[in-house]
mmCIF file of C-alpha atoms in Angstrom:
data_model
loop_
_atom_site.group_PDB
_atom_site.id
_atom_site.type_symbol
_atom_site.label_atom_id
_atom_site.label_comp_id
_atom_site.label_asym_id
_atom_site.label_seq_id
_atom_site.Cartn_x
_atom_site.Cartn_y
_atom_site.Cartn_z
ATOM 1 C CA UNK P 23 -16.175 13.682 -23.876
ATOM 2 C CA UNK P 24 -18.523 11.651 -25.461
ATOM 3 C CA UNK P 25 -21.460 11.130 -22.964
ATOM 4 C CA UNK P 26 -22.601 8.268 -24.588
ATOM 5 C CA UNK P 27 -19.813 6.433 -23.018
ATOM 6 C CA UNK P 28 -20.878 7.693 -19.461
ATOM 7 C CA UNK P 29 -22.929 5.439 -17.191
ATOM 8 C CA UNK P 30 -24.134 6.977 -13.766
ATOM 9 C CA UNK P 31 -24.305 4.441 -10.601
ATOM 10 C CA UNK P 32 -25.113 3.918 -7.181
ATOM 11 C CA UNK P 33 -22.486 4.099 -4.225
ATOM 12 C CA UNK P 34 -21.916 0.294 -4.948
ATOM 13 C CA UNK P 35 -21.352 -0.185 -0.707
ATOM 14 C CA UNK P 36 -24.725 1.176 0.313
ATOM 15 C CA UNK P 37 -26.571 1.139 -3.257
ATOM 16 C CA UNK P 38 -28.334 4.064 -3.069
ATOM 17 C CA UNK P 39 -27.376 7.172 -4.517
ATOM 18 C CA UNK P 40 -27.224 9.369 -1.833
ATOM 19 C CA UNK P 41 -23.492 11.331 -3.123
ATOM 20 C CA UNK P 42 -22.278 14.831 -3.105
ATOM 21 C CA UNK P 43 -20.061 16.371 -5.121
ATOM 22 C CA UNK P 44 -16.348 16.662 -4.333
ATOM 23 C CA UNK P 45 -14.235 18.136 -7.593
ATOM 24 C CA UNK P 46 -13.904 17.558 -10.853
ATOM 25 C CA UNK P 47 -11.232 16.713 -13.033
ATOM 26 C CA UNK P 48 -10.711 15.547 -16.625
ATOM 27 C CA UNK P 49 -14.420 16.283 -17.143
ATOM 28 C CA UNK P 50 -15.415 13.810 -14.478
ATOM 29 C CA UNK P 51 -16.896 14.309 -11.515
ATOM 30 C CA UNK P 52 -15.532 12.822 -8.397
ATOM 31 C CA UNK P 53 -18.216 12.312 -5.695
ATOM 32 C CA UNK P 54 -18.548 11.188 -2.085
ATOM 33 C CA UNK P 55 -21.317 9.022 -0.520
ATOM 34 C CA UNK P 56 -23.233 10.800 2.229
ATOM 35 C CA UNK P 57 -23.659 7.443 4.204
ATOM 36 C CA UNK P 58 -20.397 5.293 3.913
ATOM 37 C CA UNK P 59 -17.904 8.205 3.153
ATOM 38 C CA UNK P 60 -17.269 6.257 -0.095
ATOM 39 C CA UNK P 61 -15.244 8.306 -2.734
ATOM 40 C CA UNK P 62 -15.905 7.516 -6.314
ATOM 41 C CA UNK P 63 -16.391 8.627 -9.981
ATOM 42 C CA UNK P 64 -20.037 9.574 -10.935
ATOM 43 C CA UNK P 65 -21.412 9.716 -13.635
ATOM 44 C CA UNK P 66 -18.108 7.390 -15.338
ATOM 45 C CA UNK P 67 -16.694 6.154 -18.011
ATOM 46 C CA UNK P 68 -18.526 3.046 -19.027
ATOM 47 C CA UNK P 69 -17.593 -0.548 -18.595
ATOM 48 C CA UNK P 70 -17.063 -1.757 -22.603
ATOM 49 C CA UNK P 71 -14.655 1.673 -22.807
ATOM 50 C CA UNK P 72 -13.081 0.892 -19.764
ATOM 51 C CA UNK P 73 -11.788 -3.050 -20.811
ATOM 52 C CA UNK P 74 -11.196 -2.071 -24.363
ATOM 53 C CA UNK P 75 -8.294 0.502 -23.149
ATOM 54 C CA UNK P 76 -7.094 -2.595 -20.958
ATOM 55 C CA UNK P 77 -7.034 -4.824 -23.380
ATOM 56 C CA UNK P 78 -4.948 -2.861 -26.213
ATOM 57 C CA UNK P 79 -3.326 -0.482 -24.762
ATOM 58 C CA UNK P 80 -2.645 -1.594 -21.355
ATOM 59 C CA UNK P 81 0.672 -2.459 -21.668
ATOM 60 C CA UNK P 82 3.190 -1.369 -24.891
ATOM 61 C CA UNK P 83 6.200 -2.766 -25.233
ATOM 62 C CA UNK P 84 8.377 0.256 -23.900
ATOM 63 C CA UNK P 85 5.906 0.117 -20.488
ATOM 64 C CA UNK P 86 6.536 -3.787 -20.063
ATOM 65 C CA UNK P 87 10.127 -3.436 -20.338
ATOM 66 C CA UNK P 88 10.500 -0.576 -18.126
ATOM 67 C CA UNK P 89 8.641 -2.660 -15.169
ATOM 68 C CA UNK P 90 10.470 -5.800 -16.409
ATOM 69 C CA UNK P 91 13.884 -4.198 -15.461
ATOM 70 C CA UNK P 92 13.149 -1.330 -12.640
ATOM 71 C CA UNK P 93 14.385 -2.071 -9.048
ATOM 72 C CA UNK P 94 12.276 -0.040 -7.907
ATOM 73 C CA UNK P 95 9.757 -2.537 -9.023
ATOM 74 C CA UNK P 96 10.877 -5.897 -7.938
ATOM 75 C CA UNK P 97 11.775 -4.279 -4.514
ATOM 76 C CA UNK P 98 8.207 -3.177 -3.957
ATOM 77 C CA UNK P 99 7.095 -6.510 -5.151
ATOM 78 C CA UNK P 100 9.654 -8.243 -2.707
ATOM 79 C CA UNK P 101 7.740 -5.997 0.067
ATOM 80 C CA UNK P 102 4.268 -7.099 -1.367
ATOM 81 C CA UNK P 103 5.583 -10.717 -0.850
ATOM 82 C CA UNK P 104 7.005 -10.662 2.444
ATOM 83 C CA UNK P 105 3.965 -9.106 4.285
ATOM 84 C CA UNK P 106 1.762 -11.832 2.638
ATOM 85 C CA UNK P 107 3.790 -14.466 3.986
ATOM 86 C CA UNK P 108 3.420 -12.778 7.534
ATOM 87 C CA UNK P 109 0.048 -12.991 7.050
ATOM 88 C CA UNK P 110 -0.138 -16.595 5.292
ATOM 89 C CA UNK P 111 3.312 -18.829 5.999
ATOM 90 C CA UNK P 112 1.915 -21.916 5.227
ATOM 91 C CA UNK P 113 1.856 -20.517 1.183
ATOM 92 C CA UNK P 114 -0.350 -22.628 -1.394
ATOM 93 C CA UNK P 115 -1.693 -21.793 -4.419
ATOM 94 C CA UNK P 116 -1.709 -17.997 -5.336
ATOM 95 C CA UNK P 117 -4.276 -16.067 -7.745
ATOM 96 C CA UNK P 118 -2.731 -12.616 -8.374
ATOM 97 C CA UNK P 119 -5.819 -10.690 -10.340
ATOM 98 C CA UNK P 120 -4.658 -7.989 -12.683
ATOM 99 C CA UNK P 121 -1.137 -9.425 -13.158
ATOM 100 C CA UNK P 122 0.110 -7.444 -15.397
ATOM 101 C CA UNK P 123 3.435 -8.914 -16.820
ATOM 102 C CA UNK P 124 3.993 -11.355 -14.239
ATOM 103 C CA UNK P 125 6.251 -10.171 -11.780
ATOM 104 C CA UNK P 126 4.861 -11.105 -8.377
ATOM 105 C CA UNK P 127 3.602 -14.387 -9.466
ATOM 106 C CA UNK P 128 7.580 -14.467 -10.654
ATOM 107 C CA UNK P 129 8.803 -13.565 -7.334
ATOM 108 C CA UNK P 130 6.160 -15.722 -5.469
ATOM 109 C CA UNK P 131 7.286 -19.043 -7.456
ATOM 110 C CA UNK P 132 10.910 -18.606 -6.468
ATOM 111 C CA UNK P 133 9.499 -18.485 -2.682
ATOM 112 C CA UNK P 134 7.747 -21.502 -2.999
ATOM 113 C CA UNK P 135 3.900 -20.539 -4.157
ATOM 114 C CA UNK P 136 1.976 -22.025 -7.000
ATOM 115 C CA UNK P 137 1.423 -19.107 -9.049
ATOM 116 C CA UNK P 138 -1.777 -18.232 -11.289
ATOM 117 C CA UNK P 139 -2.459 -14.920 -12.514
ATOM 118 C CA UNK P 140 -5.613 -13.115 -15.080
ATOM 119 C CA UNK P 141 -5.113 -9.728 -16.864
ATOM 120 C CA UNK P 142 -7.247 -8.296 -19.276
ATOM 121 C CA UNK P 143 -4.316 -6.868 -21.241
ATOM 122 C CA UNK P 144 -3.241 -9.397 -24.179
ATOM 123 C CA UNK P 145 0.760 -7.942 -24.398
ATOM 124 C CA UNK P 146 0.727 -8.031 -20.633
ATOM 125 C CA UNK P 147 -0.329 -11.512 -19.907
ATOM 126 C CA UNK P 148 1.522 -12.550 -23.800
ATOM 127 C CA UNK P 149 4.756 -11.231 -21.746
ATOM 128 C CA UNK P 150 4.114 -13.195 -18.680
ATOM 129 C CA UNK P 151 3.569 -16.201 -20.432
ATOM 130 C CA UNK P 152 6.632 -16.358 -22.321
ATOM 131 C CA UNK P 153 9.471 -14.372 -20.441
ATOM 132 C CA UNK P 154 8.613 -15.950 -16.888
ATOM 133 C CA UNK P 155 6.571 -19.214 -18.186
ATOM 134 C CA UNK P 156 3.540 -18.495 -15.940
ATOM 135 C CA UNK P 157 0.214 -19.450 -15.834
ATOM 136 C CA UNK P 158 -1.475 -16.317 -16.619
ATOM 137 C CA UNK P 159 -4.677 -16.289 -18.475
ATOM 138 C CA UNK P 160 -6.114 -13.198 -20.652
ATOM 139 C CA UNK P 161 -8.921 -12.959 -18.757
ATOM 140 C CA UNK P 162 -11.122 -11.546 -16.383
ATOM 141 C CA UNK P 163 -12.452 -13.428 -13.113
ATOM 142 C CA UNK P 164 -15.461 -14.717 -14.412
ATOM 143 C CA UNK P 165 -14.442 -15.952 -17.859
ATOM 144 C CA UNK P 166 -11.534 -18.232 -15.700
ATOM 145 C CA UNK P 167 -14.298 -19.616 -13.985
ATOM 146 C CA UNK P 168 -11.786 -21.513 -11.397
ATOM 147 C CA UNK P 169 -13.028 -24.276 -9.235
ATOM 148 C CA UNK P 170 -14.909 -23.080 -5.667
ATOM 149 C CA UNK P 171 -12.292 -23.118 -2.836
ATOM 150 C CA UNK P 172 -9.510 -23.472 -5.033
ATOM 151 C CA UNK P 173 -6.623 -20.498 -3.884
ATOM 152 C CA UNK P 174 -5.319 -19.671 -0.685
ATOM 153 C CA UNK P 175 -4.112 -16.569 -1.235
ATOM 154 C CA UNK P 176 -5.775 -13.648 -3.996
ATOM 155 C CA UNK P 177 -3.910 -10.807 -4.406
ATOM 156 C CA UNK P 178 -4.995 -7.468 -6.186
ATOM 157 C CA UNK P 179 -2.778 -4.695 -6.296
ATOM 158 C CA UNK P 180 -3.995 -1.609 -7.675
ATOM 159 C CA UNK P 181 -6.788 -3.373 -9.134
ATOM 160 C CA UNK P 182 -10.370 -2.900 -7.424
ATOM 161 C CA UNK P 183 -10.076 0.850 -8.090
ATOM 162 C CA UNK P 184 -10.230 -0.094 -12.050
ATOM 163 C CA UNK P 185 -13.351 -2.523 -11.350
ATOM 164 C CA UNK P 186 -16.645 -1.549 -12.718
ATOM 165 C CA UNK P 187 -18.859 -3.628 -11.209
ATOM 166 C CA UNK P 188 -17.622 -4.482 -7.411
ATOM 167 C CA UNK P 189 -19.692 -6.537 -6.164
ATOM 168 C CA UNK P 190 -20.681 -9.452 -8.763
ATOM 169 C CA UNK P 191 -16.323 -9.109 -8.328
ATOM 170 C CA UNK P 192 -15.924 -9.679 -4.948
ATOM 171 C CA UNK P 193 -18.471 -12.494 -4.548
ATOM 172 C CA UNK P 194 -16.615 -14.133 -7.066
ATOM 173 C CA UNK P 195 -13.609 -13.851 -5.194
ATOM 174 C CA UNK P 196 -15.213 -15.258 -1.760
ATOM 175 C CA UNK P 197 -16.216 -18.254 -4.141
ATOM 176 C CA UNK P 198 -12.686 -19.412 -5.324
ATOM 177 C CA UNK P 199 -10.786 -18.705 -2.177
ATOM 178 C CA UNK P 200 -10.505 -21.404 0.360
ATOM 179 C CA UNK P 201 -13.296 -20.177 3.267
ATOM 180 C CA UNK P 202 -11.593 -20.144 6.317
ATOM 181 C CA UNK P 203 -8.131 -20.219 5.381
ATOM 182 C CA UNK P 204 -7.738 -18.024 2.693
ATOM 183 C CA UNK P 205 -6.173 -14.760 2.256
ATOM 184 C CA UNK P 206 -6.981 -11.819 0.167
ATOM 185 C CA UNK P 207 -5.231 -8.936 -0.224
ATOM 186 C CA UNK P 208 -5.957 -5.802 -1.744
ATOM 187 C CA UNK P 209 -3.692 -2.669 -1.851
ATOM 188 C CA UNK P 210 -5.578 0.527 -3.301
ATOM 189 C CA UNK P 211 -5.060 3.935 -3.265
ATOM 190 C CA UNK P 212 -6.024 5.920 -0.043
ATOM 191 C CA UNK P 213 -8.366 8.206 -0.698
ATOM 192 C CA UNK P 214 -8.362 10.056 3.076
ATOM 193 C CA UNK P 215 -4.557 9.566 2.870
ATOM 194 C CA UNK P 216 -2.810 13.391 4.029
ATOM 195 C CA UNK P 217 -1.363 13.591 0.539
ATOM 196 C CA UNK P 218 -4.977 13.155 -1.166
ATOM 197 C CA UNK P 219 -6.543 15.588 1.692
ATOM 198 C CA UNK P 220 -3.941 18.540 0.833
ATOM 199 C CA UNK P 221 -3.878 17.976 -3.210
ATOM 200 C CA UNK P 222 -7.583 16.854 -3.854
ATOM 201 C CA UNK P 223 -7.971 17.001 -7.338
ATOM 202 C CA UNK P 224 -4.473 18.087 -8.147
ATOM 203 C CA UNK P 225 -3.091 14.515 -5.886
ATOM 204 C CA UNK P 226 -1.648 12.084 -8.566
ATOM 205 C CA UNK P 227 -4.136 9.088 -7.788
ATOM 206 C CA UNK P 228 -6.794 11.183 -8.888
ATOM 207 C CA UNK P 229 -7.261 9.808 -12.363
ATOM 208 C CA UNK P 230 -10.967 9.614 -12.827
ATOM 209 C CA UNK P 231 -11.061 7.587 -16.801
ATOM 210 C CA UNK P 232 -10.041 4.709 -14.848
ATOM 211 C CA UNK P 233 -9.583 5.259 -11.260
ATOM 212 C CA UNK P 234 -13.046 4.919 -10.198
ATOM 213 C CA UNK P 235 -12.970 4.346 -6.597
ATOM 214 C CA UNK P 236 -11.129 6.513 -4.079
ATOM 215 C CA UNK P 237 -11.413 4.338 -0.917
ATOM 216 C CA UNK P 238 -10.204 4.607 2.525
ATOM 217 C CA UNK P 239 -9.371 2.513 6.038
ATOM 218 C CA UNK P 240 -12.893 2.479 6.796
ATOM 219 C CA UNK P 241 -14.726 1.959 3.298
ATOM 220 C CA UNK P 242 -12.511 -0.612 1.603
ATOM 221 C CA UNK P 243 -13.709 -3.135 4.997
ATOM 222 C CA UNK P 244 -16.960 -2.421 5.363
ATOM 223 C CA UNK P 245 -17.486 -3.408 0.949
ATOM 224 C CA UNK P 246 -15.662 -6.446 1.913
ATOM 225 C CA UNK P 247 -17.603 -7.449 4.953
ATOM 226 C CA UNK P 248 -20.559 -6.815 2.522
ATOM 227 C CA UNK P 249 -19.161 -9.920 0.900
ATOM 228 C CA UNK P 250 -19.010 -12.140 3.828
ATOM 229 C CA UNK P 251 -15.280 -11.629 4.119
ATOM 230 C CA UNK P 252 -14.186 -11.326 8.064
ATOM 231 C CA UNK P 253 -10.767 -11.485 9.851
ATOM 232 C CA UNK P 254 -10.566 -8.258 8.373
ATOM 233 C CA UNK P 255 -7.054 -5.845 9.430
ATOM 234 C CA UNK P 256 -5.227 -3.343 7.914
ATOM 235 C CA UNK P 257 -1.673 -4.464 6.302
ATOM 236 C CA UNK P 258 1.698 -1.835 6.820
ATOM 237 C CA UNK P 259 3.284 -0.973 3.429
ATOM 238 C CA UNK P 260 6.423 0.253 3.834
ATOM 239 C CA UNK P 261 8.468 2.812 1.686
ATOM 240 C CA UNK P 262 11.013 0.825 -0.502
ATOM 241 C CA UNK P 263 13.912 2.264 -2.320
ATOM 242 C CA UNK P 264 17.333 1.196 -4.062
ATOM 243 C CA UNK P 265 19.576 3.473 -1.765
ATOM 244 C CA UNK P 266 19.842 3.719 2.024
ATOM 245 C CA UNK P 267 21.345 6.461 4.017
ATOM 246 C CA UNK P 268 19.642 9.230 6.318
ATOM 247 C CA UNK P 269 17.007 10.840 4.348
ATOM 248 C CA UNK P 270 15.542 7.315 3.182
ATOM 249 C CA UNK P 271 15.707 6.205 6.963
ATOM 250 C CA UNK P 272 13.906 9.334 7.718
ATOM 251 C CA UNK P 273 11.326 8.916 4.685
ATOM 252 C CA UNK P 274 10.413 5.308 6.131
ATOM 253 C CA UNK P 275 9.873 6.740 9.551
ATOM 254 C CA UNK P 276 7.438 9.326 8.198
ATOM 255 C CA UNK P 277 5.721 6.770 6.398
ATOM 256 C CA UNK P 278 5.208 4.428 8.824
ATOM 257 C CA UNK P 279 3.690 7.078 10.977
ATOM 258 C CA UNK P 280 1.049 7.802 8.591
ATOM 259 C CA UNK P 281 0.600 4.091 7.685
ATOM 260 C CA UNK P 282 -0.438 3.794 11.440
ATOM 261 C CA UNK P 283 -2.857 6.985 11.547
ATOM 262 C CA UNK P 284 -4.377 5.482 8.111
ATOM 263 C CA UNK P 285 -2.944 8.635 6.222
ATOM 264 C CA UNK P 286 -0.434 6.744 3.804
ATOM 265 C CA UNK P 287 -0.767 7.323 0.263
ATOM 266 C CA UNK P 288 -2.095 3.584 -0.133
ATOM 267 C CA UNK P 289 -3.502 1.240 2.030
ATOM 268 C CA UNK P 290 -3.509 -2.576 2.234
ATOM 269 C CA UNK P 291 -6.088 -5.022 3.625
ATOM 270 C CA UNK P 292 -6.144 -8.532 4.373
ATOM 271 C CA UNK P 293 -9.350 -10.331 4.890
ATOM 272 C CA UNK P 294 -10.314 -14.316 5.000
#
C-alpha cells in the first residue's frame, strides 16, 4: 500500500490518541481507544482516496440491479421503516444520508414521508433519480447545505462507519434536524457484537479500506451525546428473511436475544 495515502488520527470521541493495537488486516491496523473502548482504523486510508472509490465505483450497474430486485433487500428496508415509525409516527420530511439507489426513500414515500436523500456515488444517486423519481442529490452533507431545522427524521444506514471526519458530520446533522422533535437513526456495525468477539479479524465487517469505525452500544452514544444529541436508546433490528418455518423462527429468537445483551451483529440508535 501506498503510505502516502495513509493519514493517522486521534480517537475522534475523546481526541487524544491514547489507542492500542488490536489486529491487522489488509495491511491496516485496527486499533482500540484505551479511554472510550472506541474501535477504529489507525493509521487509514485517507479521505480524497476514500470519496474517489465512492464516487466511481460505488455502485456498477450489475450491484444496483442486484439491490434493485433482491427481497431480501426491500424486506430489510420494510424493517428499517417500520421501527422508525415506532419511534416517529407523526412522519415529515425524511433525509436518508448515503442513499444509495433509493430504496428506503422509495419505500418511505409510499408510507407517506417526504423523501430526500445525498450519496456520493454518481450511478447510485443517477439510478435513484430516474427509476424511483427521487430527490436525491450527488452529494455529501455539507455541499447540500439544507436549511437549519429542516428534517424530522435522518437516517444513516451503514454509513458513519465510512465517515472520515465524524464530528464536523454529526454537528452538521444536529443543525438540519428539527431540535426537539427530530429523529436520527443510525444502524452500524457492532463491533463488541459475539460474532465480531469470536472472528476478530477474520468477522466479515472487518473491512478496514473503508470500514473505519468498529463501534459498539456504549461508544456510538457517548460520540453522539458529544454532539448535543439526547433522548438517546438503543433500536431492536430484527432478522428478516423471504421464508418462514422453524429454523427462521428459531434464528429470530436467537437474534433477538443478542439484540437485547447488545451482542447482535449490528446495532441501531435513535437519538433527538
Amino acid at each position: 500500500m501506498n503510505t502516502n495515502s495513509l493519514e493517522h488520527i486521534d480517537c475522534p470521541i475523546c481526541e487524544q490518541d491514547t489507542a492500542e493495537p488490536l489486529f491487522d488486516k489488509d495491511s491496516l491496523s485496527v486499533v482500540i481507544c484505551k479511554r472510550c473502548r472506541l474501535r477504529y482504523v489507525n493509521p487509514r486510508v485517507n479521505r480524497q482516496t476514500l470519496e474517489a472509490a465512492y464516487t466511481e465505483t460505488y455502485y456498477p450497474p450489475d450491484k444496483m440491479e442486484r439491490i434493485r430486485t433482491d427481497n431480501m433487500e426491500w424486506l430489510q428496508m420494510t424493517e428499517r421503516l417500520t421501527e422508525l415509525e415506532e419511534q416517529h409516527p407523526s412522519k415529515g420530511r425524511l433525509l436518508d444520508v448515503g442513499c444509495g439507489i433509493g430504496t428506503f426513500l422509495h419505500l418511505s414515500r409510499e408510507h407517506g414521508w417526504e423523501p430526500h436523500g445525498i450519496d456520493p456515488s454518481k450511478s447510485g444517486s443517477a439510478f435513484a433519480q430516474e427509476k424511483y423519481k427521487l430527490d436525491v442529490r450527488c452529494a455529501d452533507i455539507f455541499e447540500a447545505a439544507f436549511p437549519t431545522a429542516y428534517f424530522d427524521a435522518i437516517v444513516l444506514y451503514h454509513v458513519l462507519e465510512h465517515i472520515s471526519e465524524l464530528n464536523p458530520f454529526l454537528s452538521e446533522l444536529r443543525r438540519v434536524l428539527k431540535p426537539g422533535t427530530g429523529t436520527l437513526v443510525i444502524e452500524v456495525p457492532n463491533g463488541e457484537s459475539l460474532q465480531s468477539r469470536l472472528q476478530k479479524a477474520d468477522w466479515p465487517y472487518v473491512h478496514p479500506h473503508d470500514h473505519l469505525y468498529y463501534f459498539s452500544a456504549r461508544s456510538l452514544p457517548k460520540l453522539l451525546r458529544k454532539h448535543g444529541f439526547d433522548g438517546v436508546t438503543l433500536g431492536k433490528p430484527k432478522r428478516v428473511s423471504p421464508t418462514t418455518g422453524l429454523r427462521f423462527a428459531l434464528r429470530q429468537t436467537a437474534t433477538a436475544t443478542l439484540v437485547r445483551f447488545h451482542l447482535g451483529t449490528v446495532i441501531r440508535v435513535y437519538a433527538s
